[in-house]
Amino acid sequence: MKKKPIIIIAFAALLIASCIKDYVGHGGDKIELTQDNYLYEGDLYRVYLDQEIAKLDVTIAALNDIIANNQADQTTLNDLKAAEEAKENFVSEITTIIDLGQVGRTIPRPRPPCPLPLSCDYSLFEYLLAPNNVEKLEILILNENGKTIGGGTIDDLGPLSGTGGMILFSKLKIDSYTDPISISVKVFDGNGILRSYLVESH
């Protein structure tokens, strides 16, 4: 009769241990991040936005030159307004990107100018990080002719420990490519495509 309480206590302890393990994510989020072994989707998005802003700066400067030379018509003025509004939207969008330096966990930042397509050694990548509103990503590596030469769909994102649930992660393996590449990104949330963009090589 004395064995039954011991069995019950042991079973209860096992349940408590299992619950604790579940709470911290089955231990699967204990990963070591370095300057070289991860890619953060927020970084890619920032590179894309910076590229688009740079293009708009060129357009805005050209349109202002036309206006300064008294050669503008209503179309020129409309184009200038549209370009300035687009730039403002892109600049505003940058402020919505979660900064990895503010998530409560020390994450080594990639060596600059990574993650530009031609400045990273993709053979070293092991992990993909993404904001917590992302449910699925499609990351395709394209060669200079626009042909897909790597990447795929990632839909097994889980919370990264130490980030308060703000950052998710998944395994990522990308081969090393010697040709000029671009990266096509589609980000999905619960309602469908959240954003779609192309990070171009230089």
JSON list of C-alpha atoms in Angstrom, two decimals:
[
{"chain": "A", "resi": 1, "resn": "MET", "atom": "CA", "xyz": [0.00, 0.00, 0.00]},
{"chain": "A", "resi": 2, "resn": "LYS", "atom": "CA", "xyz": [2.87, 2.34, 0.58]},
{"chain": "A", "resi": 3, "resn": "LYS", "atom": "CA", "xyz": [4.02, 2.03, -3.02]},
{"chain": "A", "resi": 4, "resn": "LYS", "atom": "CA", "xyz": [0.94, 3.78, -4.46]},
{"chain": "A", "resi": 5, "resn": "PRO", "atom": "CA", "xyz": [1.67, 7.28, -3.00]},
{"chain": "A", "resi": 6, "resn": "ILE", "atom": "CA", "xyz": [5.26, 7.01, -4.25]},
{"chain": "A", "resi": 7, "resn": "ILE", "atom": "CA", "xyz": [4.04, 6.15, -7.75]},
{"chain": "A", "resi": 8, "resn": "ILE", "atom": "CA", "xyz": [1.57, 9.05, -7.69]},
{"chain": "A", "resi": 9, "resn": "ILE", "atom": "CA", "xyz": [4.24, 11.49, -6.56]},
{"chain": "A", "resi": 10, "resn": "ALA", "atom": "CA", "xyz": [6.65, 10.27, -9.23]},
{"chain": "A", "resi": 11, "resn": "PHE", "atom": "CA", "xyz": [3.95, 10.59, -11.91]},
{"chain": "A", "resi": 12, "resn": "ALA", "atom": "CA", "xyz": [3.06, 14.13, -10.75]},
{"chain": "A", "resi": 13, "resn": "ALA", "atom": "CA", "xyz": [6.72, 15.13, -10.87]},
{"chain": "A", "resi": 14, "resn": "LEU", "atom": "CA", "xyz": [6.95, 13.76, -14.40]},
{"chain": "A", "resi": 15, "resn": "LEU", "atom": "CA", "xyz": [3.91, 15.81, -15.45]},
{"chain": "A", "resi": 16, "resn": "ILE", "atom": "CA", "xyz": [5.33, 19.00, -13.95]},
{"chain": "A", "resi": 17, "resn": "ALA", "atom": "CA", "xyz": [8.67, 18.43, -15.70]},
{"chain": "A", "resi": 18, "resn": "SER", "atom": "CA", "xyz": [6.88, 17.85, -19.00]},
{"chain": "A", "resi": 19, "resn": "CYS", "atom": "CA", "xyz": [4.86, 21.06, -18.61]},
{"chain": "A", "resi": 20, "resn": "ILE", "atom": "CA", "xyz": [8.01, 23.06, -17.89]},
{"chain": "A", "resi": 21, "resn": "LYS", "atom": "CA", "xyz": [9.66, 21.56, -20.96]},
{"chain": "A", "resi": 22, "resn": "ASP", "atom": "CA", "xyz": [6.62, 22.49, -23.07]},
{"chain": "A", "resi": 23, "resn": "TYR", "atom": "CA", "xyz": [6.62, 26.03, -21.72]},
{"chain": "A", "resi": 24, "resn": "VAL", "atom": "CA", "xyz": [10.19, 26.72, -22.85]},
{"chain": "A", "resi": 25, "resn": "GLY", "atom": "CA", "xyz": [9.64, 25.18, -26.29]},
{"chain": "A", "resi": 26, "resn": "HIS", "atom": "CA", "xyz": [10.87, 21.59, -25.95]},
{"chain": "A", "resi": 27, "resn": "GLY", "atom": "CA", "xyz": [14.44, 22.88, -25.80]},
{"chain": "A", "resi": 28, "resn": "GLY", "atom": "CA", "xyz": [14.44, 23.20, -29.58]},
{"chain": "A", "resi": 29, "resn": "ASP", "atom": "CA", "xyz": [15.01, 26.94, -29.49]},
{"chain": "A", "resi": 30, "resn": "LYS", "atom": "CA", "xyz": [18.40, 26.67, -27.82]},
{"chain": "A", "resi": 31, "resn": "ILE", "atom": "CA", "xyz": [20.42, 27.75, -30.83]},
{"chain": "A", "resi": 32, "resn": "GLU", "atom": "CA", "xyz": [23.71, 29.58, -31.06]},
{"chain": "A", "resi": 33, "resn": "LEU", "atom": "CA", "xyz": [23.67, 32.54, -33.41]},
{"chain": "A", "resi": 34, "resn": "THR", "atom": "CA", "xyz": [26.85, 34.01, -34.86]},
{"chain": "A", "resi": 35, "resn": "GLN", "atom": "CA", "xyz": [27.62, 36.86, -37.25]},
{"chain": "A", "resi": 36, "resn": "ASP", "atom": "CA", "xyz": [27.62, 34.40, -40.13]},
{"chain": "A", "resi": 37, "resn": "ASN", "atom": "CA", "xyz": [25.03, 31.67, -39.55]},
{"chain": "A", "resi": 38, "resn": "TYR", "atom": "CA", "xyz": [21.62, 33.36, -39.79]},
{"chain": "A", "resi": 39, "resn": "LEU", "atom": "CA", "xyz": [19.53, 35.52, -42.05]},
{"chain": "A", "resi": 40, "resn": "TYR", "atom": "CA", "xyz": [16.93, 37.90, -40.61]},
{"chain": "A", "resi": 41, "resn": "GLU", "atom": "CA", "xyz": [13.98, 38.63, -42.88]},
{"chain": "A", "resi": 42, "resn": "GLY", "atom": "CA", "xyz": [13.75, 42.09, -41.35]},
{"chain": "A", "resi": 43, "resn": "ASP", "atom": "CA", "xyz": [17.28, 42.81, -42.62]},
{"chain": "A", "resi": 44, "resn": "LEU", "atom": "CA", "xyz": [16.34, 41.70, -46.13]},
{"chain": "A", "resi": 45, "resn": "TYR", "atom": "CA", "xyz": [13.24, 43.88, -46.05]},
{"chain": "A", "resi": 46, "resn": "ARG", "atom": "CA", "xyz": [15.28, 46.87, -44.89]},
{"chain": "A", "resi": 47, "resn": "VAL", "atom": "CA", "xyz": [17.74, 46.35, -47.77]},
{"chain": "A", "resi": 48, "resn": "TYR", "atom": "CA", "xyz": [14.83, 46.24, -50.22]},
{"chain": "A", "resi": 49, "resn": "LEU", "atom": "CA", "xyz": [13.30, 49.43, -48.79]},
{"chain": "A", "resi": 50, "resn": "ASP", "atom": "CA", "xyz": [16.67, 51.21, -48.90]},
{"chain": "A", "resi": 51, "resn": "GLN", "atom": "CA", "xyz": [17.07, 50.17, -52.54]},
{"chain": "A", "resi": 52, "resn": "GLU", "atom": "CA", "xyz": [13.62, 51.49, -53.44]},
{"chain": "A", "resi": 53, "resn": "ILE", "atom": "CA", "xyz": [14.25, 54.76, -51.61]},
{"chain": "A", "resi": 54, "resn": "ALA", "atom": "CA", "xyz": [17.53, 55.20, -53.52]},
{"chain": "A", "resi": 55, "resn": "LYS", "atom": "CA", "xyz": [15.69, 54.69, -56.83]},
{"chain": "A", "resi": 56, "resn": "LEU", "atom": "CA", "xyz": [13.04, 57.22, -55.82]},
{"chain": "A", "resi": 57, "resn": "ASP", "atom": "CA", "xyz": [15.73, 59.75, -54.83]},
{"chain": "A", "resi": 58, "resn": "VAL", "atom": "CA", "xyz": [17.08, 59.55, -58.39]},
{"chain": "A", "resi": 59, "resn": "THR", "atom": "CA", "xyz": [13.59, 60.00, -59.82]},
{"chain": "A", "resi": 60, "resn": "ILE", "atom": "CA", "xyz": [12.79, 62.90, -57.53]},
{"chain": "A", "resi": 61, "resn": "ALA", "atom": "CA", "xyz": [16.07, 64.66, -58.38]},
{"chain": "A", "resi": 62, "resn": "ALA", "atom": "CA", "xyz": [15.40, 64.26, -62.12]},
{"chain": "A", "resi": 63, "resn": "LEU", "atom": "CA", "xyz": [11.86, 65.60, -61.80]},
{"chain": "A", "resi": 64, "resn": "ASN", "atom": "CA", "xyz": [13.05, 68.57, -59.74]},
{"chain": "A", "resi": 65, "resn": "ASP", "atom": "CA", "xyz": [15.61, 69.35, -62.46]},
{"chain": "A", "resi": 66, "resn": "ILE", "atom": "CA", "xyz": [12.82, 69.43, -65.03]},
{"chain": "A", "resi": 67, "resn": "ILE", "atom": "CA", "xyz": [10.82, 71.78, -62.82]},
{"chain": "A", "resi": 68, "resn": "ALA", "atom": "CA", "xyz": [13.86, 73.98, -62.18]},
{"chain": "A", "resi": 69, "resn": "ASN", "atom": "CA", "xyz": [14.38, 74.32, -65.95]},
{"chain": "A", "resi": 70, "resn": "ASN", "atom": "CA", "xyz": [10.75, 75.42, -66.43]},
{"chain": "A", "resi": 71, "resn": "GLN", "atom": "CA", "xyz": [10.02, 72.34, -68.55]},
{"chain": "A", "resi": 72, "resn": "ALA", "atom": "CA", "xyz": [7.47, 70.76, -66.25]},
{"chain": "A", "resi": 73, "resn": "ASP", "atom": "CA", "xyz": [3.85, 70.03, -67.10]},
{"chain": "A", "resi": 74, "resn": "GLN", "atom": "CA", "xyz": [1.07, 68.63, -64.91]},
{"chain": "A", "resi": 75, "resn": "THR", "atom": "CA", "xyz": [2.29, 65.08, -65.48]},
{"chain": "A", "resi": 76, "resn": "THR", "atom": "CA", "xyz": [5.72, 66.05, -64.13]},
{"chain": "A", "resi": 77, "resn": "LEU", "atom": "CA", "xyz": [4.15, 67.54, -61.01]},
{"chain": "A", "resi": 78, "resn": "ASN", "atom": "CA", "xyz": [1.94, 64.48, -60.52]},
{"chain": "A", "resi": 79, "resn": "ASP", "atom": "CA", "xyz": [4.92, 62.16, -60.93]},
{"chain": "A", "resi": 80, "resn": "LEU", "atom": "CA", "xyz": [6.91, 64.16, -58.40]},
{"chain": "A", "resi": 81, "resn": "LYS", "atom": "CA", "xyz": [4.09, 64.03, -55.87]},
{"chain": "A", "resi": 82, "resn": "ALA", "atom": "CA", "xyz": [3.68, 60.28, -56.35]},
{"chain": "A", "resi": 83, "resn": "ALA", "atom": "CA", "xyz": [7.42, 59.66, -55.97]},
{"chain": "A", "resi": 84, "resn": "GLU", "atom": "CA", "xyz": [7.63, 61.76, -52.81]},
{"chain": "A", "resi": 85, "resn": "GLU", "atom": "CA", "xyz": [4.62, 59.96, -51.30]},
{"chain": "A", "resi": 86, "resn": "ALA", "atom": "CA", "xyz": [6.08, 56.56, -52.18]},
{"chain": "A", "resi": 87, "resn": "LYS", "atom": "CA", "xyz": [9.38, 57.51, -50.56]},
{"chain": "A", "resi": 88, "resn": "GLU", "atom": "CA", "xyz": [7.58, 58.71, -47.45]},
{"chain": "A", "resi": 89, "resn": "ASN", "atom": "CA", "xyz": [5.73, 55.38, -47.24]},
{"chain": "A", "resi": 90, "resn": "PHE", "atom": "CA", "xyz": [8.95, 53.39, -47.59]},
{"chain": "A", "resi": 91, "resn": "VAL", "atom": "CA", "xyz": [10.70, 55.49, -44.92]},
{"chain": "A", "resi": 92, "resn": "SER", "atom": "CA", "xyz": [7.72, 54.95, -42.61]},
{"chain": "A", "resi": 93, "resn": "GLU", "atom": "CA", "xyz": [7.76, 51.21, -43.31]},
{"chain": "A", "resi": 94, "resn": "ILE", "atom": "CA", "xyz": [11.38, 50.97, -42.15]},
{"chain": "A", "resi": 95, "resn": "THR", "atom": "CA", "xyz": [10.30, 52.11, -38.68]},
{"chain": "A", "resi": 96, "resn": "THR", "atom": "CA", "xyz": [7.97, 49.08, -38.38]},
{"chain": "A", "resi": 97, "resn": "ILE", "atom": "CA", "xyz": [10.81, 46.56, -38.68]},
{"chain": "A", "resi": 98, "resn": "ILE", "atom": "CA", "xyz": [11.66, 44.93, -35.35]},
{"chain": "A", "resi": 99, "resn": "ASP", "atom": "CA", "xyz": [15.24, 45.79, -34.41]},
{"chain": "A", "resi": 100, "resn": "LEU", "atom": "CA", "xyz": [17.10, 42.68, -33.23]},
{"chain": "A", "resi": 101, "resn": "GLY", "atom": "CA", "xyz": [19.02, 44.88, -30.82]},
{"chain": "A", "resi": 102, "resn": "GLN", "atom": "CA", "xyz": [15.83, 45.55, -28.85]},
{"chain": "A", "resi": 103, "resn": "VAL", "atom": "CA", "xyz": [14.34, 42.08, -28.38]},
{"chain": "A", "resi": 104, "resn": "GLY", "atom": "CA", "xyz": [15.94, 41.26, -25.03]},
{"chain": "A", "resi": 105, "resn": "ARG", "atom": "CA", "xyz": [18.51, 38.79, -26.32]},
{"chain": "A", "resi": 106, "resn": "THR", "atom": "CA", "xyz": [22.00, 39.54, -27.55]},
{"chain": "A", "resi": 107, "resn": "ILE", "atom": "CA", "xyz": [22.08, 38.53, -31.21]},
{"chain": "A", "resi": 108, "resn": "PRO", "atom": "CA", "xyz": [25.35, 39.15, -33.08]},
{"chain": "A", "resi": 109, "resn": "ARG", "atom": "CA", "xyz": [24.70, 41.41, -36.06]},
{"chain": "A", "resi": 110, "resn": "PRO", "atom": "CA", "xyz": [25.92, 40.23, -39.47]},
{"chain": "A", "resi": 111, "resn": "ARG", "atom": "CA", "xyz": [29.15, 41.68, -40.72]},
{"chain": "A", "resi": 112, "resn": "PRO", "atom": "CA", "xyz": [28.39, 44.65, -42.98]},
{"chain": "A", "resi": 113, "resn": "PRO", "atom": "CA", "xyz": [27.36, 44.91, -45.75]},
{"chain": "A", "resi": 114, "resn": "CYS", "atom": "CA", "xyz": [25.57, 41.53, -45.38]},
{"chain": "A", "resi": 115, "resn": "PRO", "atom": "CA", "xyz": [22.72, 40.67, -46.16]},
{"chain": "A", "resi": 116, "resn": "LEU", "atom": "CA", "xyz": [23.15, 42.17, -49.62]},
{"chain": "A", "resi": 117, "resn": "PRO", "atom": "CA", "xyz": [23.03, 39.24, -52.07]},
{"chain": "A", "resi": 118, "resn": "LEU", "atom": "CA", "xyz": [26.65, 39.52, -53.17]},
{"chain": "A", "resi": 119, "resn": "SER", "atom": "CA", "xyz": [28.19, 40.17, -49.76]},
{"chain": "A", "resi": 120, "resn": "CYS", "atom": "CA", "xyz": [27.28, 37.06, -47.74]},
{"chain": "A", "resi": 121, "resn": "ASP", "atom": "CA", "xyz": [28.70, 33.56, -47.65]},
{"chain": "A", "resi": 122, "resn": "TYR", "atom": "CA", "xyz": [25.41, 31.70, -47.88]},
{"chain": "A", "resi": 123, "resn": "SER", "atom": "CA", "xyz": [27.09, 28.35, -47.29]},
{"chain": "A", "resi": 124, "resn": "LEU", "atom": "CA", "xyz": [27.45, 29.29, -43.60]},
{"chain": "A", "resi": 125, "resn": "PHE", "atom": "CA", "xyz": [23.77, 30.00, -42.99]},
{"chain": "A", "resi": 126, "resn": "GLU", "atom": "CA", "xyz": [21.94, 27.66, -40.60]},
{"chain": "A", "resi": 127, "resn": "TYR", "atom": "CA", "xyz": [18.94, 29.68, -39.41]},
{"chain": "A", "resi": 128, "resn": "LEU", "atom": "CA", "xyz": [16.28, 32.08, -40.61]},
{"chain": "A", "resi": 129, "resn": "LEU", "atom": "CA", "xyz": [14.85, 34.65, -38.20]},
{"chain": "A", "resi": 130, "resn": "ALA", "atom": "CA", "xyz": [11.54, 36.43, -38.76]},
{"chain": "A", "resi": 131, "resn": "PRO", "atom": "CA", "xyz": [9.16, 38.79, -36.89]},
{"chain": "A", "resi": 132, "resn": "ASN", "atom": "CA", "xyz": [6.44, 37.13, -34.82]},
{"chain": "A", "resi": 133, "resn": "ASN", "atom": "CA", "xyz": [3.60, 38.09, -37.21]},
{"chain": "A", "resi": 134, "resn": "VAL", "atom": "CA", "xyz": [5.01, 35.81, -39.90]},
{"chain": "A", "resi": 135, "resn": "GLU", "atom": "CA", "xyz": [3.47, 32.36, -40.43]},
{"chain": "A", "resi": 136, "resn": "LYS", "atom": "CA", "xyz": [5.28, 31.30, -43.58]},
{"chain": "A", "resi": 137, "resn": "LEU", "atom": "CA", "xyz": [7.96, 32.56, -45.96]},
{"chain": "A", "resi": 138, "resn": "GLU", "atom": "CA", "xyz": [8.98, 31.78, -49.50]},
{"chain": "A", "resi": 139, "resn": "ILE", "atom": "CA", "xyz": [12.62, 32.67, -50.11]},
{"chain": "A", "resi": 140, "resn": "LEU", "atom": "CA", "xyz": [13.94, 32.00, -53.61]},
{"chain": "A", "resi": 141, "resn": "ILE", "atom": "CA", "xyz": [17.52, 32.53, -54.75]},
{"chain": "A", "resi": 142, "resn": "LEU", "atom": "CA", "xyz": [17.64, 33.74, -58.36]},
{"chain": "A", "resi": 143, "resn": "ASN", "atom": "CA", "xyz": [20.60, 33.88, -60.74]},
{"chain": "A", "resi": 144, "resn": "GLU", "atom": "CA", "xyz": [21.32, 36.83, -63.01]},
{"chain": "A", "resi": 145, "resn": "ASN", "atom": "CA", "xyz": [18.85, 35.47, -65.57]},
{"chain": "A", "resi": 146, "resn": "GLY", "atom": "CA", "xyz": [16.05, 35.29, -63.01]},
{"chain": "A", "resi": 147, "resn": "LYS", "atom": "CA", "xyz": [16.14, 31.48, -62.80]},
{"chain": "A", "resi": 148, "resn": "THR", "atom": "CA", "xyz": [15.51, 29.91, -59.38]},
{"chain": "A", "resi": 149, "resn": "ILE", "atom": "CA", "xyz": [18.67, 28.19, -58.19]},
{"chain": "A", "resi": 150, "resn": "GLY", "atom": "CA", "xyz": [17.87, 27.68, -54.51]},
{"chain": "A", "resi": 151, "resn": "GLY", "atom": "CA", "xyz": [15.58, 28.38, -51.59]},
{"chain": "A", "resi": 152, "resn": "GLY", "atom": "CA", "xyz": [11.99, 27.31, -50.99]},
{"chain": "A", "resi": 153, "resn": "THR", "atom": "CA", "xyz": [9.07, 27.59, -48.56]},
{"chain": "A", "resi": 154, "resn": "ILE", "atom": "CA", "xyz": [9.62, 27.76, -44.80]},
{"chain": "A", "resi": 155, "resn": "ASP", "atom": "CA", "xyz": [6.54, 27.06, -42.67]},
{"chain": "A", "resi": 156, "resn": "ASP", "atom": "CA", "xyz": [7.93, 25.56, -39.46]},
{"chain": "A", "resi": 157, "resn": "LEU", "atom": "CA", "xyz": [8.81, 28.76, -37.60]},
{"chain": "A", "resi": 158, "resn": "GLY", "atom": "CA", "xyz": [8.99, 28.63, -33.81]},
{"chain": "A", "resi": 159, "resn": "PRO", "atom": "CA", "xyz": [9.69, 31.20, -31.05]},
{"chain": "A", "resi": 160, "resn": "LEU", "atom": "CA", "xyz": [13.32, 32.10, -30.43]},
{"chain": "A", "resi": 161, "resn": "SER", "atom": "CA", "xyz": [14.13, 31.96, -26.72]},
{"chain": "A", "resi": 162, "resn": "GLY", "atom": "CA", "xyz": [15.11, 35.17, -24.99]},
{"chain": "A", "resi": 163, "resn": "THR", "atom": "CA", "xyz": [13.20, 37.45, -27.40]},
{"chain": "A", "resi": 164, "resn": "GLY", "atom": "CA", "xyz": [9.90, 37.63, -25.54]},
{"chain": "A", "resi": 165, "resn": "GLY", "atom": "CA", "xyz": [8.11, 35.98, -28.43]},
{"chain": "A", "resi": 166, "resn": "MET", "atom": "CA", "xyz": [9.01, 38.83, -30.78]},
{"chain": "A", "resi": 167, "resn": "ILE", "atom": "CA", "xyz": [11.28, 36.77, -33.05]},
{"chain": "A", "resi": 168, "resn": "LEU", "atom": "CA", "xyz": [10.69, 33.37, -34.68]},
{"chain": "A", "resi": 169, "resn": "PHE", "atom": "CA", "xyz": [13.26, 31.06, -36.21]},
{"chain": "A", "resi": 170, "resn": "SER", "atom": "CA", "xyz": [13.62, 28.04, -38.45]},
{"chain": "A", "resi": 171, "resn": "LYS", "atom": "CA", "xyz": [16.41, 26.00, -39.93]},
{"chain": "A", "resi": 172, "resn": "LEU", "atom": "CA", "xyz": [17.82, 27.42, -43.15]},
{"chain": "A", "resi": 173, "resn": "LYS", "atom": "CA", "xyz": [20.39, 26.02, -45.55]},
{"chain": "A", "resi": 174, "resn": "ILE", "atom": "CA", "xyz": [21.46, 27.87, -48.68]},
{"chain": "A", "resi": 175, "resn": "ASP", "atom": "CA", "xyz": [24.21, 26.69, -50.97]},
{"chain": "A", "resi": 176, "resn": "SER", "atom": "CA", "xyz": [27.05, 29.03, -51.88]},
{"chain": "A", "resi": 177, "resn": "TYR", "atom": "CA", "xyz": [26.64, 30.62, -55.29]},
{"chain": "A", "resi": 178, "resn": "THR", "atom": "CA", "xyz": [29.33, 32.32, -57.34]},
{"chain": "A", "resi": 179, "resn": "ASP", "atom": "CA", "xyz": [26.97, 33.92, -59.88]},
{"chain": "A", "resi": 180, "resn": "PRO", "atom": "CA", "xyz": [25.30, 37.29, -59.26]},
{"chain": "A", "resi": 181, "resn": "ILE", "atom": "CA", "xyz": [22.06, 36.62, -57.40]},
{"chain": "A", "resi": 182, "resn": "SER", "atom": "CA", "xyz": [18.87, 38.25, -56.23]},
{"chain": "A", "resi": 183, "resn": "ILE", "atom": "CA", "xyz": [16.54, 37.11, -53.46]},
{"chain": "A", "resi": 184, "resn": "SER", "atom": "CA", "xyz": [12.78, 36.93, -53.96]},
{"chain": "A", "resi": 185, "resn": "VAL", "atom": "CA", "xyz": [10.82, 37.04, -50.71]},
{"chain": "A", "resi": 186, "resn": "LYS", "atom": "CA", "xyz": [7.14, 36.43, -49.99]},
{"chain": "A", "resi": 187, "resn": "VAL", "atom": "CA", "xyz": [6.02, 36.78, -46.39]},
{"chain": "A", "resi": 188, "resn": "PHE", "atom": "CA", "xyz": [2.69, 35.33, -45.26]},
{"chain": "A", "resi": 189, "resn": "ASP", "atom": "CA", "xyz": [0.64, 36.02, -42.15]},
{"chain": "A", "resi": 190, "resn": "GLY", "atom": "CA", "xyz": [-2.72, 34.52, -41.17]},
{"chain": "A", "resi": 191, "resn": "ASN", "atom": "CA", "xyz": [-4.53, 36.57, -43.83]},
{"chain": "A", "resi": 192, "resn": "GLY", "atom": "CA", "xyz": [-2.31, 35.75, -46.80]},
{"chain": "A", "resi": 193, "resn": "ILE", "atom": "CA", "xyz": [0.65, 37.61, -48.30]},
{"chain": "A", "resi": 194, "resn": "LEU", "atom": "CA", "xyz": [1.91, 40.27, -45.90]},
{"chain": "A", "resi": 195, "resn": "ARG", "atom": "CA", "xyz": [4.61, 41.55, -48.25]},
{"chain": "A", "resi": 196, "resn": "SER", "atom": "CA", "xyz": [6.39, 40.52, -51.41]},
{"chain": "A", "resi": 197, "resn": "TYR", "atom": "CA", "xyz": [9.68, 41.99, -52.62]},
{"chain": "A", "resi": 198, "resn": "LEU", "atom": "CA", "xyz": [12.93, 41.42, -54.47]},
{"chain": "A", "resi": 199, "resn": "VAL", "atom": "CA", "xyz": [16.37, 42.19, -53.03]},
{"chain": "A", "resi": 200, "resn": "GLU", "atom": "CA", "xyz": [18.51, 42.84, -56.09]},
{"chain": "A", "resi": 201, "resn": "SER", "atom": "CA", "xyz": [22.20, 42.14, -56.52]},
{"chain": "A", "resi": 202, "resn": "HIS", "atom": "CA", "xyz": [24.53, 45.03, -57.27]}
]
